[in-house]
PDB file of C-alpha atoms in Angstrom:
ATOM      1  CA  UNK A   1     -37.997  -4.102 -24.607  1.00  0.00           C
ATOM      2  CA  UNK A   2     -39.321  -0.171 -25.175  1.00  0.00           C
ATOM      3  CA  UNK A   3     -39.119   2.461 -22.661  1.00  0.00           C
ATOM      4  CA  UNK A   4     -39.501   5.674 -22.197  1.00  0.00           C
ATOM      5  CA  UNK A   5     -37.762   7.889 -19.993  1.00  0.00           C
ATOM      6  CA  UNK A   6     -39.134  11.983 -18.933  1.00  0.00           C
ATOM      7  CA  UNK A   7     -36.139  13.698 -18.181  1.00  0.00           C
ATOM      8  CA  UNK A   8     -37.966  15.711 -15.643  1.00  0.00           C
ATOM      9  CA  UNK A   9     -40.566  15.523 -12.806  1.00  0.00           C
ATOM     10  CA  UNK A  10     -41.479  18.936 -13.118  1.00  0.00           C
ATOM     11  CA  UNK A  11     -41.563  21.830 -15.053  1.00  0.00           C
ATOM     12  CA  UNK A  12     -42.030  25.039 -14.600  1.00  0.00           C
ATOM     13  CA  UNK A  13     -42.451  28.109 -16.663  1.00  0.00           C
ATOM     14  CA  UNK A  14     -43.730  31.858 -16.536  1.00  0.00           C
ATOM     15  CA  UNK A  15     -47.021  32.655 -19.202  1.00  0.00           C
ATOM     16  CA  UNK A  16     -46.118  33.558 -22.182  1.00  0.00           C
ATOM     17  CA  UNK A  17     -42.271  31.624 -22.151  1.00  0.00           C
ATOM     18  CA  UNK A  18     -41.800  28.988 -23.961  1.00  0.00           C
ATOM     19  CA  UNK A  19     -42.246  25.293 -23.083  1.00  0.00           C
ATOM     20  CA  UNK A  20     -39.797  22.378 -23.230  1.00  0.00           C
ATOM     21  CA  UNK A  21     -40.722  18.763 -22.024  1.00  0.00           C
ATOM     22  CA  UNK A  22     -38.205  16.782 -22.603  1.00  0.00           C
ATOM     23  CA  UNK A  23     -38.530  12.990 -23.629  1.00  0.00           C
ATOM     24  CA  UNK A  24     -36.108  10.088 -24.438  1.00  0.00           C
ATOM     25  CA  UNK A  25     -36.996   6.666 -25.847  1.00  0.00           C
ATOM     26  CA  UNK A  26     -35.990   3.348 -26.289  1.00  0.00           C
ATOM     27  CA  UNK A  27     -37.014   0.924 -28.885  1.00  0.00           C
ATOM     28  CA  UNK A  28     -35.889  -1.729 -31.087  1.00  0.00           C
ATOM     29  CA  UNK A  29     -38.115  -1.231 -34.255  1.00  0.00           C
ATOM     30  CA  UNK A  30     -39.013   2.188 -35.775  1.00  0.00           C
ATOM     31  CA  UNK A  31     -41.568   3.500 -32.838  1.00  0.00           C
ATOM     32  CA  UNK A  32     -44.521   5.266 -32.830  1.00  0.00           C
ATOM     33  CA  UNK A  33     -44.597   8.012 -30.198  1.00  0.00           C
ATOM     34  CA  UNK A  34     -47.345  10.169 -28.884  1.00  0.00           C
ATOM     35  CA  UNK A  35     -48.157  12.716 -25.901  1.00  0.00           C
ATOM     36  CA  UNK A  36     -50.771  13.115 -24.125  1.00  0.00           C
ATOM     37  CA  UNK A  37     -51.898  15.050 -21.305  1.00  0.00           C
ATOM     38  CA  UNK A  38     -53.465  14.773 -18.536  1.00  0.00           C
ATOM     39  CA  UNK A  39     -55.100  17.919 -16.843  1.00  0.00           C
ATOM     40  CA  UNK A  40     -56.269  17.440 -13.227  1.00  0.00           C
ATOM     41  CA  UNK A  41     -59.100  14.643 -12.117  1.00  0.00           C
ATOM     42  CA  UNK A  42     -59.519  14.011 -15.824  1.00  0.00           C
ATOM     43  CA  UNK A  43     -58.537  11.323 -18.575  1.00  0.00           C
ATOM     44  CA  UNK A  44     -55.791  11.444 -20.922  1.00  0.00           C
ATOM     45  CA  UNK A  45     -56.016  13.293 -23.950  1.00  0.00           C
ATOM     46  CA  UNK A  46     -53.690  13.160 -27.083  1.00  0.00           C
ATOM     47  CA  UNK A  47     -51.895  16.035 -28.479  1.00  0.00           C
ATOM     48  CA  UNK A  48     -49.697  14.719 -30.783  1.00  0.00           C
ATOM     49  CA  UNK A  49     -48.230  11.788 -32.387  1.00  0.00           C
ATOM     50  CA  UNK A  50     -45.283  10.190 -34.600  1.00  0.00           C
ATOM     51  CA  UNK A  51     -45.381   7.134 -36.845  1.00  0.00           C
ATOM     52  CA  UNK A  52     -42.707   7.401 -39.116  1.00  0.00           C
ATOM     53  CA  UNK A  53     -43.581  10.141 -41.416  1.00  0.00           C
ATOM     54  CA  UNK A  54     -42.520  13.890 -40.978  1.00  0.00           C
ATOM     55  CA  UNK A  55     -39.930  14.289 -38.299  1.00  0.00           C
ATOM     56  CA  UNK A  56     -41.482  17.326 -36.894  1.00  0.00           C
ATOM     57  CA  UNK A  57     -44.979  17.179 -35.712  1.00  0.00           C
ATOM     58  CA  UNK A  58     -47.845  19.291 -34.886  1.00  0.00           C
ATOM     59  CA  UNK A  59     -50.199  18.812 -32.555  1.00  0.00           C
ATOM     60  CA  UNK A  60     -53.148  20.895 -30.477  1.00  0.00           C
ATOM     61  CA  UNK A  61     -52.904  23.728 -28.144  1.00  0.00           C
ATOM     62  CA  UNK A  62     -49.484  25.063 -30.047  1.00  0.00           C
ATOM     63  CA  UNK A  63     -47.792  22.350 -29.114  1.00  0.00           C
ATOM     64  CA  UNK A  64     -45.437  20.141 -31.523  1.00  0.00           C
ATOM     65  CA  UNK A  65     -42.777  17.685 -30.851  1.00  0.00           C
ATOM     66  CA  UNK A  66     -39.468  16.732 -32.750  1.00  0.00           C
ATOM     67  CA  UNK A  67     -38.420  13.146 -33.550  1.00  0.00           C
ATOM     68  CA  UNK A  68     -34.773  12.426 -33.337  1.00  0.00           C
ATOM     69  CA  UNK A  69     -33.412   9.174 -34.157  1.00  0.00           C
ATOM     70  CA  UNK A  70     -30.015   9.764 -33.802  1.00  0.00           C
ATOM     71  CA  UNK A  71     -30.728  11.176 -30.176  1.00  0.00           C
ATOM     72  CA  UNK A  72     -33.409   8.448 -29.645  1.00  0.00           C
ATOM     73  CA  UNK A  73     -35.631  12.075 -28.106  1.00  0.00           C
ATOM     74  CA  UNK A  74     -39.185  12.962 -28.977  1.00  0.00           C
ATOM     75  CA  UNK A  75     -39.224  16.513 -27.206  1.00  0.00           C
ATOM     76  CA  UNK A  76     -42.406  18.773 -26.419  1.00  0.00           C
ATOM     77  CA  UNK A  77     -42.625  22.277 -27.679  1.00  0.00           C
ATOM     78  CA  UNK A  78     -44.703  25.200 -27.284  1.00  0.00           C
ATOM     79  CA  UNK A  79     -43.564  28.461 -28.214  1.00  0.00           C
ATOM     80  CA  UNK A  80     -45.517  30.526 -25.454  1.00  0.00           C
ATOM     81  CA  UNK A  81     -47.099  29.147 -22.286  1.00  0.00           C
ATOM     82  CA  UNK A  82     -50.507  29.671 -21.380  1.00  0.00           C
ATOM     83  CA  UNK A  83     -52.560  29.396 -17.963  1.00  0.00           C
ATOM     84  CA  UNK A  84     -54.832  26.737 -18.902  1.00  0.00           C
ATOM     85  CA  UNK A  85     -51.509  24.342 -20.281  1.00  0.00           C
ATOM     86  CA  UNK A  86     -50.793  23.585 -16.884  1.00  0.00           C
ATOM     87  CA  UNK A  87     -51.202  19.675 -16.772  1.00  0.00           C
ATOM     88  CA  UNK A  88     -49.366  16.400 -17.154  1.00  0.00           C
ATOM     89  CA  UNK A  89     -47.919  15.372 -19.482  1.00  0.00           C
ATOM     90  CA  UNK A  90     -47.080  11.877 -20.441  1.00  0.00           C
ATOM     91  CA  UNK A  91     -44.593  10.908 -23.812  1.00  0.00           C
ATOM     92  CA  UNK A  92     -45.104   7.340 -24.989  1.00  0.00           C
ATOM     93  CA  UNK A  93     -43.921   4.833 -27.057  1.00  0.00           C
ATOM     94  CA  UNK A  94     -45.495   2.320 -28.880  1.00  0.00           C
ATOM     95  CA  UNK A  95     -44.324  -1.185 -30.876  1.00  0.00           C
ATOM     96  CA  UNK A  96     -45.251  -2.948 -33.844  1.00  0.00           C
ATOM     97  CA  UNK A  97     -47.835  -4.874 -31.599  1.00  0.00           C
ATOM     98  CA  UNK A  98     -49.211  -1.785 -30.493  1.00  0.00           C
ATOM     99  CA  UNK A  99     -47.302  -2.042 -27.206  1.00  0.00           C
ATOM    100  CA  UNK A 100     -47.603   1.340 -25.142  1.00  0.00           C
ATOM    101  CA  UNK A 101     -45.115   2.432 -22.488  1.00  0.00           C
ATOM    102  CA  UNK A 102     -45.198   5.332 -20.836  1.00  0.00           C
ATOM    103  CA  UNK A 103     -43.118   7.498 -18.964  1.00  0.00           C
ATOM    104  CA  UNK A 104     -43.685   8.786 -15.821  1.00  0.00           C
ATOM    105  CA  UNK A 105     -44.978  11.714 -16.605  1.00  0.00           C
ATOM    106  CA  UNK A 106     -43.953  15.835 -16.112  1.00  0.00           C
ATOM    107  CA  UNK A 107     -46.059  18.153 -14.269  1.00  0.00           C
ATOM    108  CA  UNK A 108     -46.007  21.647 -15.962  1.00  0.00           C
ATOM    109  CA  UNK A 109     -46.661  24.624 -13.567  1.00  0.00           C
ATOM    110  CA  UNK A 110     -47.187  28.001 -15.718  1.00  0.00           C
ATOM    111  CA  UNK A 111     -46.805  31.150 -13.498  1.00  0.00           C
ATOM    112  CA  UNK A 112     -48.632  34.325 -14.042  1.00  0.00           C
TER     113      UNK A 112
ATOM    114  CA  UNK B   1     -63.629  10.988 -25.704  1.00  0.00           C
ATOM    115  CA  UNK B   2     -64.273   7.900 -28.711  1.00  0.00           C
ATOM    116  CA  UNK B   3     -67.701   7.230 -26.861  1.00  0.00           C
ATOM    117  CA  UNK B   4     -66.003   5.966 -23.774  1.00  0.00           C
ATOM    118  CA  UNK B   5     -67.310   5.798 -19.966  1.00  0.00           C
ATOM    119  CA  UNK B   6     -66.050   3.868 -17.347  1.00  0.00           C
ATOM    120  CA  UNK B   7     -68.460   2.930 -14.054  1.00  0.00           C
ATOM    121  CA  UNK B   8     -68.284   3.502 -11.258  1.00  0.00           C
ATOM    122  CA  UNK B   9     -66.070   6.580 -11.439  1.00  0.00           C
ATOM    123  CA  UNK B  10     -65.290   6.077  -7.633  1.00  0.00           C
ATOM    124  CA  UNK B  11     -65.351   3.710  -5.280  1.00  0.00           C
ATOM    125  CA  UNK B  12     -64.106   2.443  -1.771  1.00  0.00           C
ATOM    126  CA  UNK B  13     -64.045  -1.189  -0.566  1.00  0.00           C
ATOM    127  CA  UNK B  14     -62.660  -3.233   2.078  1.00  0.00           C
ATOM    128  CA  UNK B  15     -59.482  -5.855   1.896  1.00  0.00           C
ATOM    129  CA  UNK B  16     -60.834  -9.039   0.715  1.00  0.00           C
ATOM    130  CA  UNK B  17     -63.859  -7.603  -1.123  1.00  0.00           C
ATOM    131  CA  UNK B  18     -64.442  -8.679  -5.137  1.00  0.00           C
ATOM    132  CA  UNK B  19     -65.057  -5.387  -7.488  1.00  0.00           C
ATOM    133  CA  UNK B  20     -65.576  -5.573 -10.440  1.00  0.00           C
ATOM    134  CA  UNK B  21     -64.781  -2.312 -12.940  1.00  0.00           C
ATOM    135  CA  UNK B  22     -66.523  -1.805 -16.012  1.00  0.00           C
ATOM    136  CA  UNK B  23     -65.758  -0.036 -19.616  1.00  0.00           C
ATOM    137  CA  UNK B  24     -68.554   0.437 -22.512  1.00  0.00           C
ATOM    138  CA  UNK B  25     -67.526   2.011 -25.661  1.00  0.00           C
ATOM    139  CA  UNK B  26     -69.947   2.832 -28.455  1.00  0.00           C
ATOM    140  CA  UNK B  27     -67.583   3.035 -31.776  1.00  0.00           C
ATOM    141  CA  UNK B  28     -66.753  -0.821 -32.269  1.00  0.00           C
ATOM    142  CA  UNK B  29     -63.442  -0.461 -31.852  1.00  0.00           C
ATOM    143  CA  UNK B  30     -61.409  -3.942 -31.406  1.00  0.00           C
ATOM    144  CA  UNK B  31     -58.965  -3.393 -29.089  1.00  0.00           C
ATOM    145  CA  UNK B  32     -59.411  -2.336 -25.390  1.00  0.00           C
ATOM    146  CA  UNK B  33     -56.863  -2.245 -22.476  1.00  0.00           C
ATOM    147  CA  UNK B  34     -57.210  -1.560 -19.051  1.00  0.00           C
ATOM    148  CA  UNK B  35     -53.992   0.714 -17.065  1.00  0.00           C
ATOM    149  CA  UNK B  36     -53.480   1.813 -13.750  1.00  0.00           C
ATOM    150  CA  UNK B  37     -52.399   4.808 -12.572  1.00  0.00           C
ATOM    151  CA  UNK B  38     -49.738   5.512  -9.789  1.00  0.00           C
ATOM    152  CA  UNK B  39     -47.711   8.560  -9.237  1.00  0.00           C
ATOM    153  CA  UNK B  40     -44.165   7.962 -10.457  1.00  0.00           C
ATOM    154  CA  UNK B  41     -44.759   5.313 -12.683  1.00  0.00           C
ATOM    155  CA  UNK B  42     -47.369   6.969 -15.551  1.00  0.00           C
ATOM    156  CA  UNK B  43     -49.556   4.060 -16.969  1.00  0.00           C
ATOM    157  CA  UNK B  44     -49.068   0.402 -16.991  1.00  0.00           C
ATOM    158  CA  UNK B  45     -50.667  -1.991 -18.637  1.00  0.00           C
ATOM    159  CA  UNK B  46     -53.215  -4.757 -16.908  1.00  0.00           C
ATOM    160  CA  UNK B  47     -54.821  -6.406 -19.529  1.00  0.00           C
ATOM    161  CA  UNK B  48     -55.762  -6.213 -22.907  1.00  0.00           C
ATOM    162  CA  UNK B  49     -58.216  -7.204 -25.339  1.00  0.00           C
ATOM    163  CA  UNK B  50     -58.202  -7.955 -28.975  1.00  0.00           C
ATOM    164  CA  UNK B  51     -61.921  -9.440 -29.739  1.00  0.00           C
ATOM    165  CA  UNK B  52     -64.855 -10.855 -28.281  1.00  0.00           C
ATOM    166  CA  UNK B  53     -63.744 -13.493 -25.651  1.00  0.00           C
ATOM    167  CA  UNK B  54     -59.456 -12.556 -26.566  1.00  0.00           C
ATOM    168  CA  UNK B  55     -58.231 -11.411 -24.396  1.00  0.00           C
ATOM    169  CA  UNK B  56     -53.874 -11.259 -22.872  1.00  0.00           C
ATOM    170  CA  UNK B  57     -52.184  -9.989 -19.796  1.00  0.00           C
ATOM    171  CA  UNK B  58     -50.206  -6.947 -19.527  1.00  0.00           C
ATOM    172  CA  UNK B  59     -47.233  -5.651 -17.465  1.00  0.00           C
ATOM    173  CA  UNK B  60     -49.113  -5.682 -14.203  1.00  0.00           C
ATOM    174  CA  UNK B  61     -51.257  -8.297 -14.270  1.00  0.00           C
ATOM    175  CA  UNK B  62     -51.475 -10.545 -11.432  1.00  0.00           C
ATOM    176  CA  UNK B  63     -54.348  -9.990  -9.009  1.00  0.00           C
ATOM    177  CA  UNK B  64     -56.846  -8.723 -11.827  1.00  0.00           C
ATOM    178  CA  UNK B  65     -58.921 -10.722 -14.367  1.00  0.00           C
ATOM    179  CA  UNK B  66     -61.096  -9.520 -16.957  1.00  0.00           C
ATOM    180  CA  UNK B  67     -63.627 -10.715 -19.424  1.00  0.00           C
ATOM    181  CA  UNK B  68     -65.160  -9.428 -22.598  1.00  0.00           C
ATOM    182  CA  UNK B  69     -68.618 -11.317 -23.541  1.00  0.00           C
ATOM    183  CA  UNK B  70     -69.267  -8.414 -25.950  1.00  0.00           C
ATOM    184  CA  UNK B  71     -67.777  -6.059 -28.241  1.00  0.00           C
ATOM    185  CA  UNK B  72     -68.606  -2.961 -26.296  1.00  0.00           C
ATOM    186  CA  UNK B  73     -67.728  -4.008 -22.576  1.00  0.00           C
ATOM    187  CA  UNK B  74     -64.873  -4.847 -21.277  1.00  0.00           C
ATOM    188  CA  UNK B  75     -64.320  -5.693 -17.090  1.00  0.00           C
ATOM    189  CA  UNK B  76     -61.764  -5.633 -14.909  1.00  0.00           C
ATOM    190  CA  UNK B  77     -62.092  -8.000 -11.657  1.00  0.00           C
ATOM    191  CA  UNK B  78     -60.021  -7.538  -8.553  1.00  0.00           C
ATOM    192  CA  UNK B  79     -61.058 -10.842  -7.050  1.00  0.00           C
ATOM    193  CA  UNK B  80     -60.057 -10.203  -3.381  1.00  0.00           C
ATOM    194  CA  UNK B  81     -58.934  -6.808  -3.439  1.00  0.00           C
ATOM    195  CA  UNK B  82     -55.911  -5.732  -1.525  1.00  0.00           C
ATOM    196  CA  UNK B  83     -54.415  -1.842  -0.318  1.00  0.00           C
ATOM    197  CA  UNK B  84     -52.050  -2.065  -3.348  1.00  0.00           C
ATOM    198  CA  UNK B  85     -54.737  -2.362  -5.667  1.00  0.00           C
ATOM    199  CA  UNK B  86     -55.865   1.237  -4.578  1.00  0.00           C
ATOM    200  CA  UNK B  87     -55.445   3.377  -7.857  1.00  0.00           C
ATOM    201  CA  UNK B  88     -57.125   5.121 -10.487  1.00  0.00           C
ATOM    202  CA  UNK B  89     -57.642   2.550 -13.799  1.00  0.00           C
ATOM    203  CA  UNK B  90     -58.372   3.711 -17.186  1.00  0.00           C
ATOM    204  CA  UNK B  91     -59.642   1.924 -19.967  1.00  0.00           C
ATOM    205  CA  UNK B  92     -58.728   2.547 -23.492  1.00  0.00           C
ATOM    206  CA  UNK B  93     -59.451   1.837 -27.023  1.00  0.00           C
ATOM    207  CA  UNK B  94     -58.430   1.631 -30.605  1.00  0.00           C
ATOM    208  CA  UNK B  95     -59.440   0.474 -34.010  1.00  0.00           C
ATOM    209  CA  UNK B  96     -57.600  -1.516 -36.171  1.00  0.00           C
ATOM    210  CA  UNK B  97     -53.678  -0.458 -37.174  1.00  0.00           C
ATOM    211  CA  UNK B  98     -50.898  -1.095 -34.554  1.00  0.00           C
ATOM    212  CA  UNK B  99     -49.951   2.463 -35.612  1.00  0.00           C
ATOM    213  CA  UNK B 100     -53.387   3.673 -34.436  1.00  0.00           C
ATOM    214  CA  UNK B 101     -54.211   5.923 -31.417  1.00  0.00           C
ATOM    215  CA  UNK B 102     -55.291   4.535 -28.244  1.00  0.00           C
ATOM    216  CA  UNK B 103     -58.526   6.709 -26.869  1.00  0.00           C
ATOM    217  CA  UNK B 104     -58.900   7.120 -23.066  1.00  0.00           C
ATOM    218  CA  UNK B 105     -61.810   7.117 -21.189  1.00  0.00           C
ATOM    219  CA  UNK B 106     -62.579   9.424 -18.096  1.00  0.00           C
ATOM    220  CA  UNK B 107     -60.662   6.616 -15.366  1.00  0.00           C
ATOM    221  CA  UNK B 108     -62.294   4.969 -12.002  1.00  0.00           C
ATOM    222  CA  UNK B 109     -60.859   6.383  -8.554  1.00  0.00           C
ATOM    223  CA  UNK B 110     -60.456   2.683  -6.715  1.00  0.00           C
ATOM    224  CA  UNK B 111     -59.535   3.135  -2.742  1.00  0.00           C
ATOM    225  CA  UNK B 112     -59.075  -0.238  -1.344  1.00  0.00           C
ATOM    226  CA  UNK B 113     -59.266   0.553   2.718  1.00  0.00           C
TER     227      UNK B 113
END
């Protein structure tokens, strides 16, 4: 069975530092992984996802994400916080059947 | 937001009480899920759908049913709803690939008192 396992609860970072969610998976056919997030009393949104083609992705909002099959990680990157990327943020995996588990999320607080 | 609303958007009921949740999407997709919602545990999977009148359980499915009579609705029925029920669900879509993204809509605040 998949999983997915956010290596932190919480995250936070001063505006204008970078960002680093981290994000390990666990899967027994080549995965498709995503993140979303999540900003308060709203839905989920997507900002990026992985299936099987470049290792390095780029998503909205700044952010990309890394694929690493030898580390079985899918980190989240943004070179410089902003205010309004406070949120949560969930990395997923997905199967061949379309499967999604997520993790249990990481709330980002970005200080001014 | 993939033409996507969920109603009610909030609601409180009593122990015992049937509810019924419902999703409507507008861009034919195929596939819809329902998830809940808890702190500390991200999204999990209730049910899914994969066609008019298909439809499978997911990860966390006991004390829920759902139906889908047409393409664009899908329900969620707590038939006696209990305190652990109390959540927020989300329903969710996509089109055809299993490589495909799944679309969110904007989630129902259930508080079972």
């Amino acid at each position: 069975a998949q999983s997915v396992t956010q290596l932190d609860s919480h995250v936070s970072v001063s505006e204008g530092t970078p960002v680093l969610l981290r994000c390990n998976y666990s899967s027994s056919y080549s995965p498709s992984l995503f993140w979303y997030v999540q900003h308060p009393n709203k839905g989920l949104q997507l900002l990026l996802k992985y299936t099987s083609a470049a290792t390095l992705v780029k998503g909205i909002n700044g952010f990309e994400a890394e694929f690493k099959k030898s580390e079985t990680s899918f980190h989240l990157t943004k070179p410089s916080a902003h205010m309004s990327d406070a949120a949560e943020y969930f990395c997923v995996v997905s199967d061949l059947n379309n499967d999604m588990r997520f993790g249990a999320g990481t709330r980002l607080t970005v200080k001014p | 937001d993939a033409g996507i609303t969920q109603s009610p958007r909030h609601k409180v009921t009593e122990t015992g009480t049937p509810v019924t949740l419902r999703c409507h999407q507008t861009e034919n997709h195929r596939y819809m899920y329902w998830y809940r919602q808890d702190p500390g545990h991200g999204l999990r999977l209730i049910h899914y759908s994969y066609g008019v009148k298909d439809t499978d359980k997911g990860e966390v499915s006991d004390g829920y049913s759902v139906s889908r009579s047409k393409t664009e609705d899908f329900l969620l029925t707590l038939e006696s709803a209990t305190s652990s029920q109390t959540s927020v669900y989300f329903c969710a879509v996509r089109q055809g690939t299993s490589t495909d993204t799944q679309y969110f809509g904007p989630g129902t605040r259930l508080t079972v008192l």
